[in-house]
Amino acid sequence: MVIHSPLDCFLWEGFEVDRFDVQGNHMTLQLMPHPGHDLACSQCQRSCSSVHDVTHRRIRDRDLLGYQTTLIVPVARVVCPCCGVKARNISWLDKHARITTRLVSHVEALCRLNLPIKHIAELTQLHWHTIRRLDKARLAREVQPPDWSQVKRLLMDEFALFKGHRYATVVADADTLEVLWIGIGRSRTEIRPFFEELGDYRQQIEAVAMDMNTAFDLEVQMHCPQAEVVYDLYHVISKYGREVIDRVRVDRANELRQDRPARKVVKRGRWLLLKNPANLTDEQSSKLDELLQANQPLMTVYLMKQQLKELWRAPTRRAAMRRWNRWYSMALESGIKPLQHFAKVLKPYLNGIVAHAEHPLHTSVLEGINNKIKVIKRMAYGYRDIDYFFLKIRAAFPGNAR
Ligand SMILES: [Zn+2]
């Protein structure tokens, strides 16, 4: 006569523990079918009376009382009157699985906490590939397709993929910050699938914020001719920092070749010049003042940067236009070559700059998304599974309520 405890029947429905073996902190439980339990076909759930064959499968379960637990489970194939020879239905084990559904749920819960895979592998003693596979399946199940019908304003940006020179494009809803789409590449043909997915809803797009010098604007004009392109303050200002301030600073340092202490101050001033003045300490502010006072062209381009930012703070398109005209003539009259060049290159993009007055898309948002992508990338580094990486990003930006 078989004596079974209710606990094992509860933990492993249809089975009971036959033997167990403990070695160190590992416990192996040999299960056997509970004789009173109906055998059901895994396909149609019909009860079956005859067993075709039995194989023993090693299955990992959640730790029991601190023991890392492995089950040895006799998995039967039954002869189903409808389906033929089929695996027996086991409520706590998926077909072909090597870990119980209970352990799968546990791993999924840890993945939802955004713990690095390495840590989850250590915690559960499961292989890293297994965890990635489970997390990817979870994300594919949980990440919902976007509700395109509500999308009116977009943010488009690119970021570098892993260490290579390949890029990816990310499209987000400017109003909810939901990441709508991610694709490899940043060329027109590579971002076209986004517009295809958008389908007829492309007619309702009002504005798209982006960096200058990308293929995005041409593609937007082609698919959403009614949409206004808005250039991103953050990108324009960082371009100004690189192409104007840095250039003038290096030229100035070269001029000061004979005056070593003054040259050193200029060479080391990069960070002070590029940082938002609101974030400088008192000491840094006075260092910056000294630097600017002693170097007139640097002072000019520094102040022109602050003035340039004002274009994005204009209350109306007309005010923005006025600010631009003033800024443009000051740039041309400055006599500073990198500044003059920058102004001329920027001019064709003017429409997309003044458009900000009407569509004040918050550019800091793009930066925030990119920073979070960097964190995910760091955590994802090593497995180079692009699909998984993209799913992780979409899951990290499900969007706020409208
Ligand atoms: Zn069946």
PDB file of C-alpha atoms in Angstrom, residues 75-245:
ATOM      1  CA  VAL A  75       7.011  11.375 -17.834  1.00  0.00           C
ATOM      2  CA  ALA A  76       4.566   9.049 -19.493  1.00  0.00           C
ATOM      3  CA  ARG A  77       3.178   9.092 -23.008  1.00  0.00           C
ATOM      4  CA  VAL A  78      -0.403   7.964 -23.102  1.00  0.00           C
ATOM      5  CA  VAL A  79      -2.474   6.446 -25.862  1.00  0.00           C
ATOM      6  CA  CYS A  80      -5.256   8.946 -26.447  1.00  0.00           C
ATOM      7  CA  PRO A  81      -8.336   7.716 -28.344  1.00  0.00           C
ATOM      8  CA  CYS A  82      -8.422  11.056 -30.218  1.00  0.00           C
ATOM      9  CA  CYS A  83      -4.830  12.215 -30.575  1.00  0.00           C
ATOM     10  CA  GLY A  84      -2.823   9.006 -30.596  1.00  0.00           C
ATOM     11  CA  VAL A  85       0.388   8.718 -28.590  1.00  0.00           C
ATOM     12  CA  LYS A  86       0.808  11.967 -26.644  1.00  0.00           C
ATOM     13  CA  ALA A  87       2.629  13.178 -23.558  1.00  0.00           C
ATOM     14  CA  ARG A  88       0.676  12.950 -20.367  1.00  0.00           C
ATOM     15  CA  ASN A  89      -0.623  16.277 -19.093  1.00  0.00           C
ATOM     16  CA  ILE A  90       1.368  17.567 -16.087  1.00  0.00           C
ATOM     17  CA  SER A  91      -0.112  20.751 -14.652  1.00  0.00           C
ATOM     18  CA  TRP A  92       3.192  22.068 -13.263  1.00  0.00           C
ATOM     19  CA  LEU A  93       5.455  21.228 -16.175  1.00  0.00           C
ATOM     20  CA  ASP A  94       5.374  22.482 -19.756  1.00  0.00           C
ATOM     21  CA  LYS A  95       5.978  20.171 -22.658  1.00  0.00           C
ATOM     22  CA  HIS A  96       9.689  19.374 -23.061  1.00  0.00           C
ATOM     23  CA  ALA A  97      10.522  21.722 -20.168  1.00  0.00           C
ATOM     24  CA  ARG A  98      13.457  21.028 -17.868  1.00  0.00           C
ATOM     25  CA  ILE A  99      12.233  23.379 -15.156  1.00  0.00           C
ATOM     26  CA  THR A 100       8.881  23.560 -13.412  1.00  0.00           C
ATOM     27  CA  THR A 101       6.378  26.330 -14.172  1.00  0.00           C
ATOM     28  CA  ARG A 102       6.843  27.404 -10.553  1.00  0.00           C
ATOM     29  CA  LEU A 103      10.544  28.038 -11.144  1.00  0.00           C
ATOM     30  CA  VAL A 104       9.777  29.757 -14.455  1.00  0.00           C
ATOM     31  CA  SER A 105       7.432  32.170 -12.637  1.00  0.00           C
ATOM     32  CA  HIS A 106      10.098  32.819 -10.042  1.00  0.00           C
ATOM     33  CA  VAL A 107      12.726  33.627 -12.691  1.00  0.00           C
ATOM     34  CA  GLU A 108      10.224  35.877 -14.486  1.00  0.00           C
ATOM     35  CA  ALA A 109       9.545  37.776 -11.270  1.00  0.00           C
ATOM     36  CA  LEU A 110      13.287  38.348 -10.788  1.00  0.00           C
ATOM     37  CA  CYS A 111      13.587  39.509 -14.411  1.00  0.00           C
ATOM     38  CA  ARG A 112      10.756  41.987 -13.865  1.00  0.00           C
ATOM     39  CA  LEU A 113      12.873  43.573 -11.126  1.00  0.00           C
ATOM     40  CA  ASN A 114      15.464  44.232 -13.845  1.00  0.00           C
ATOM     41  CA  LEU A 115      18.175  42.339 -12.030  1.00  0.00           C
ATOM     42  CA  PRO A 116      21.125  41.553 -14.269  1.00  0.00           C
ATOM     43  CA  ILE A 117      20.952  38.076 -15.759  1.00  0.00           C
ATOM     44  CA  LYS A 118      24.255  37.199 -14.120  1.00  0.00           C
ATOM     45  CA  HIS A 119      22.769  37.794 -10.680  1.00  0.00           C
ATOM     46  CA  ILE A 120      19.649  35.786 -11.417  1.00  0.00           C
ATOM     47  CA  ALA A 121      21.868  32.958 -12.651  1.00  0.00           C
ATOM     48  CA  GLU A 122      23.771  33.039  -9.372  1.00  0.00           C
ATOM     49  CA  LEU A 123      20.593  33.135  -7.303  1.00  0.00           C
ATOM     50  CA  THR A 124      18.862  30.293  -9.084  1.00  0.00           C
ATOM     51  CA  GLN A 125      21.876  28.282 -10.257  1.00  0.00           C
ATOM     52  CA  LEU A 126      20.329  28.173 -13.699  1.00  0.00           C
ATOM     53  CA  HIS A 127      22.329  28.777 -16.848  1.00  0.00           C
ATOM     54  CA  TRP A 128      22.452  32.314 -18.164  1.00  0.00           C
ATOM     55  CA  HIS A 129      21.085  31.206 -21.554  1.00  0.00           C
ATOM     56  CA  THR A 130      18.093  29.629 -19.851  1.00  0.00           C
ATOM     57  CA  ILE A 131      17.311  32.860 -18.035  1.00  0.00           C
ATOM     58  CA  ARG A 132      17.659  34.937 -21.168  1.00  0.00           C
ATOM     59  CA  ARG A 133      15.371  32.558 -23.049  1.00  0.00           C
ATOM     60  CA  LEU A 134      12.727  32.744 -20.297  1.00  0.00           C
ATOM     61  CA  ASP A 135      12.958  36.522 -20.051  1.00  0.00           C
ATOM     62  CA  LYS A 136      12.703  36.930 -23.795  1.00  0.00           C
ATOM     63  CA  ALA A 137       9.613  34.712 -23.942  1.00  0.00           C
ATOM     64  CA  ARG A 138       8.096  36.696 -21.068  1.00  0.00           C
ATOM     65  CA  LEU A 139       8.738  40.029 -22.802  1.00  0.00           C
ATOM     66  CA  ALA A 140       7.364  38.790 -26.112  1.00  0.00           C
ATOM     67  CA  ARG A 141       4.205  37.864 -24.204  1.00  0.00           C
ATOM     68  CA  GLU A 142       3.960  41.005 -22.062  1.00  0.00           C
ATOM     69  CA  VAL A 143       5.095  43.847 -24.347  1.00  0.00           C
ATOM     70  CA  GLN A 144       1.936  45.039 -26.027  1.00  0.00           C
ATOM     71  CA  PRO A 145       1.854  46.447 -29.551  1.00  0.00           C
ATOM     72  CA  PRO A 146       1.357  50.237 -29.486  1.00  0.00           C
ATOM     73  CA  ASP A 147      -2.068  51.793 -29.827  1.00  0.00           C
ATOM     74  CA  TRP A 148      -1.298  53.750 -32.981  1.00  0.00           C
ATOM     75  CA  SER A 149      -4.685  55.464 -33.034  1.00  0.00           C
ATOM     76  CA  GLN A 150      -3.636  57.884 -30.265  1.00  0.00           C
ATOM     77  CA  VAL A 151      -0.185  58.798 -31.543  1.00  0.00           C
ATOM     78  CA  LYS A 152       0.169  62.413 -32.707  1.00  0.00           C
ATOM     79  CA  ARG A 153       3.669  63.617 -31.921  1.00  0.00           C
ATOM     80  CA  LEU A 154       6.860  61.644 -32.231  1.00  0.00           C
ATOM     81  CA  LEU A 155      10.447  61.734 -31.048  1.00  0.00           C
ATOM     82  CA  MET A 156      13.036  60.080 -33.267  1.00  0.00           C
ATOM     83  CA  ASP A 157      16.604  59.446 -32.273  1.00  0.00           C
ATOM     84  CA  GLU A 158      19.499  57.147 -32.949  1.00  0.00           C
ATOM     85  CA  PHE A 159      21.936  55.412 -30.645  1.00  0.00           C
ATOM     86  CA  ALA A 160      25.052  53.289 -31.121  1.00  0.00           C
ATOM     87  CA  LEU A 161      24.548  49.552 -30.893  1.00  0.00           C
ATOM     88  CA  PHE A 162      27.061  47.741 -28.737  1.00  0.00           C
ATOM     89  CA  LYS A 163      30.656  48.624 -29.489  1.00  0.00           C
ATOM     90  CA  GLY A 164      30.445  48.549 -33.255  1.00  0.00           C
ATOM     91  CA  HIS A 165      29.645  51.445 -35.473  1.00  0.00           C
ATOM     92  CA  ARG A 166      26.186  50.198 -36.189  1.00  0.00           C
ATOM     93  CA  TYR A 167      23.295  52.351 -35.154  1.00  0.00           C
ATOM     94  CA  ALA A 168      19.727  51.797 -34.160  1.00  0.00           C
ATOM     95  CA  THR A 169      16.774  54.158 -34.438  1.00  0.00           C
ATOM     96  CA  VAL A 170      14.232  54.592 -31.700  1.00  0.00           C
ATOM     97  CA  VAL A 171      10.824  56.207 -32.163  1.00  0.00           C
ATOM     98  CA  ALA A 172       8.868  57.312 -29.113  1.00  0.00           C
ATOM     99  CA  ASP A 173       5.484  58.904 -28.538  1.00  0.00           C
ATOM    100  CA  ALA A 174       6.316  62.466 -27.472  1.00  0.00           C
ATOM    101  CA  ASP A 175       3.240  62.681 -25.256  1.00  0.00           C
ATOM    102  CA  THR A 176       3.427  59.415 -23.349  1.00  0.00           C
ATOM    103  CA  LEU A 177       7.124  58.537 -23.840  1.00  0.00           C
ATOM    104  CA  GLU A 178       6.164  55.061 -24.920  1.00  0.00           C
ATOM    105  CA  VAL A 179       8.861  53.568 -27.145  1.00  0.00           C
ATOM    106  CA  LEU A 180       6.844  52.681 -30.236  1.00  0.00           C
ATOM    107  CA  TRP A 181       9.446  51.192 -32.487  1.00  0.00           C
ATOM    108  CA  ILE A 182      13.136  50.285 -32.624  1.00  0.00           C
ATOM    109  CA  GLY A 183      15.081  49.174 -35.670  1.00  0.00           C
ATOM    110  CA  ILE A 184      18.641  48.540 -36.688  1.00  0.00           C
ATOM    111  CA  GLY A 185      20.174  51.307 -38.806  1.00  0.00           C
ATOM    112  CA  ARG A 186      19.401  54.957 -39.348  1.00  0.00           C
ATOM    113  CA  SER A 187      19.074  55.276 -43.112  1.00  0.00           C
ATOM    114  CA  ARG A 188      15.829  56.121 -44.855  1.00  0.00           C
ATOM    115  CA  THR A 189      15.185  52.561 -45.973  1.00  0.00           C
ATOM    116  CA  GLU A 190      16.023  51.228 -42.544  1.00  0.00           C
ATOM    117  CA  ILE A 191      13.465  53.437 -40.791  1.00  0.00           C
ATOM    118  CA  ARG A 192      10.780  52.992 -43.474  1.00  0.00           C
ATOM    119  CA  PRO A 193       9.298  49.907 -41.753  1.00  0.00           C
ATOM    120  CA  PHE A 194       8.235  52.200 -38.924  1.00  0.00           C
ATOM    121  CA  PHE A 195       6.044  54.252 -41.259  1.00  0.00           C
ATOM    122  CA  GLU A 196       4.669  51.066 -42.779  1.00  0.00           C
ATOM    123  CA  GLU A 197       3.674  49.895 -39.331  1.00  0.00           C
ATOM    124  CA  LEU A 198       2.099  53.272 -38.620  1.00  0.00           C
ATOM    125  CA  GLY A 199      -0.054  52.702 -41.727  1.00  0.00           C
ATOM    126  CA  ASP A 200      -2.966  55.080 -42.200  1.00  0.00           C
ATOM    127  CA  TYR A 201      -2.339  56.660 -38.831  1.00  0.00           C
ATOM    128  CA  ARG A 202       0.581  58.517 -40.410  1.00  0.00           C
ATOM    129  CA  GLN A 203      -1.954  61.139 -41.516  1.00  0.00           C
ATOM    130  CA  GLN A 204      -2.586  62.176 -37.933  1.00  0.00           C
ATOM    131  CA  ILE A 205       1.056  62.895 -37.052  1.00  0.00           C
ATOM    132  CA  GLU A 206       1.415  66.588 -36.223  1.00  0.00           C
ATOM    133  CA  ALA A 207       5.061  66.964 -35.283  1.00  0.00           C
ATOM    134  CA  VAL A 208       8.269  64.940 -35.137  1.00  0.00           C
ATOM    135  CA  ALA A 209      11.275  65.983 -33.062  1.00  0.00           C
ATOM    136  CA  MET A 210      14.707  64.865 -34.192  1.00  0.00           C
ATOM    137  CA  ASP A 211      18.364  65.683 -34.533  1.00  0.00           C
ATOM    138  CA  MET A 212      19.556  67.714 -37.520  1.00  0.00           C
ATOM    139  CA  ASN A 213      21.667  65.967 -40.148  1.00  0.00           C
ATOM    140  CA  THR A 214      19.735  62.743 -40.178  1.00  0.00           C
ATOM    141  CA  ALA A 215      17.778  60.919 -42.839  1.00  0.00           C
ATOM    142  CA  PHE A 216      14.716  61.175 -40.639  1.00  0.00           C
ATOM    143  CA  ASP A 217      13.360  64.486 -41.913  1.00  0.00           C
ATOM    144  CA  LEU A 218      13.218  63.368 -45.563  1.00  0.00           C
ATOM    145  CA  GLU A 219      11.433  60.208 -44.595  1.00  0.00           C
ATOM    146  CA  VAL A 220       8.969  62.127 -42.419  1.00  0.00           C
ATOM    147  CA  GLN A 221       8.236  64.548 -45.266  1.00  0.00           C
ATOM    148  CA  MET A 222       7.552  61.622 -47.574  1.00  0.00           C
ATOM    149  CA  HIS A 223       5.183  59.711 -45.287  1.00  0.00           C
ATOM    150  CA  CYS A 224       3.719  62.495 -43.157  1.00  0.00           C
ATOM    151  CA  PRO A 225       3.855  65.628 -45.334  1.00  0.00           C
ATOM    152  CA  GLN A 226       1.526  67.464 -42.935  1.00  0.00           C
ATOM    153  CA  ALA A 227       3.843  66.878 -39.963  1.00  0.00           C
ATOM    154  CA  GLU A 228       6.135  69.583 -38.707  1.00  0.00           C
ATOM    155  CA  VAL A 229       9.772  68.640 -38.181  1.00  0.00           C
ATOM    156  CA  VAL A 230      11.182  70.057 -34.928  1.00  0.00           C
ATOM    157  CA  TYR A 231      14.931  70.066 -34.349  1.00  0.00           C
ATOM    158  CA  ASP A 232      16.192  69.144 -31.019  1.00  0.00           C
ATOM    159  CA  LEU A 233      17.771  71.830 -28.811  1.00  0.00           C
ATOM    160  CA  TYR A 234      20.024  69.332 -27.073  1.00  0.00           C
ATOM    161  CA  HIS A 235      21.553  68.092 -30.315  1.00  0.00           C
ATOM    162  CA  VAL A 236      22.025  71.565 -31.799  1.00  0.00           C
ATOM    163  CA  ILE A 237      23.692  72.842 -28.627  1.00  0.00           C
ATOM    164  CA  SER A 238      26.024  69.884 -28.312  1.00  0.00           C
ATOM    165  CA  LYS A 239      26.959  70.328 -31.983  1.00  0.00           C
ATOM    166  CA  TYR A 240      27.644  73.992 -31.239  1.00  0.00           C
ATOM    167  CA  GLY A 241      29.842  72.954 -28.328  1.00  0.00           C
ATOM    168  CA  ARG A 242      31.895  70.645 -30.522  1.00  0.00           C
ATOM    169  CA  GLU A 243      32.096  72.738 -33.663  1.00  0.00           C
ATOM    170  CA  VAL A 244      32.282  76.265 -32.303  1.00  0.00           C
ATOM    171  CA  ILE A 245      33.331  76.435 -28.654  1.00  0.00           C
TER     172      ILE A 245
END
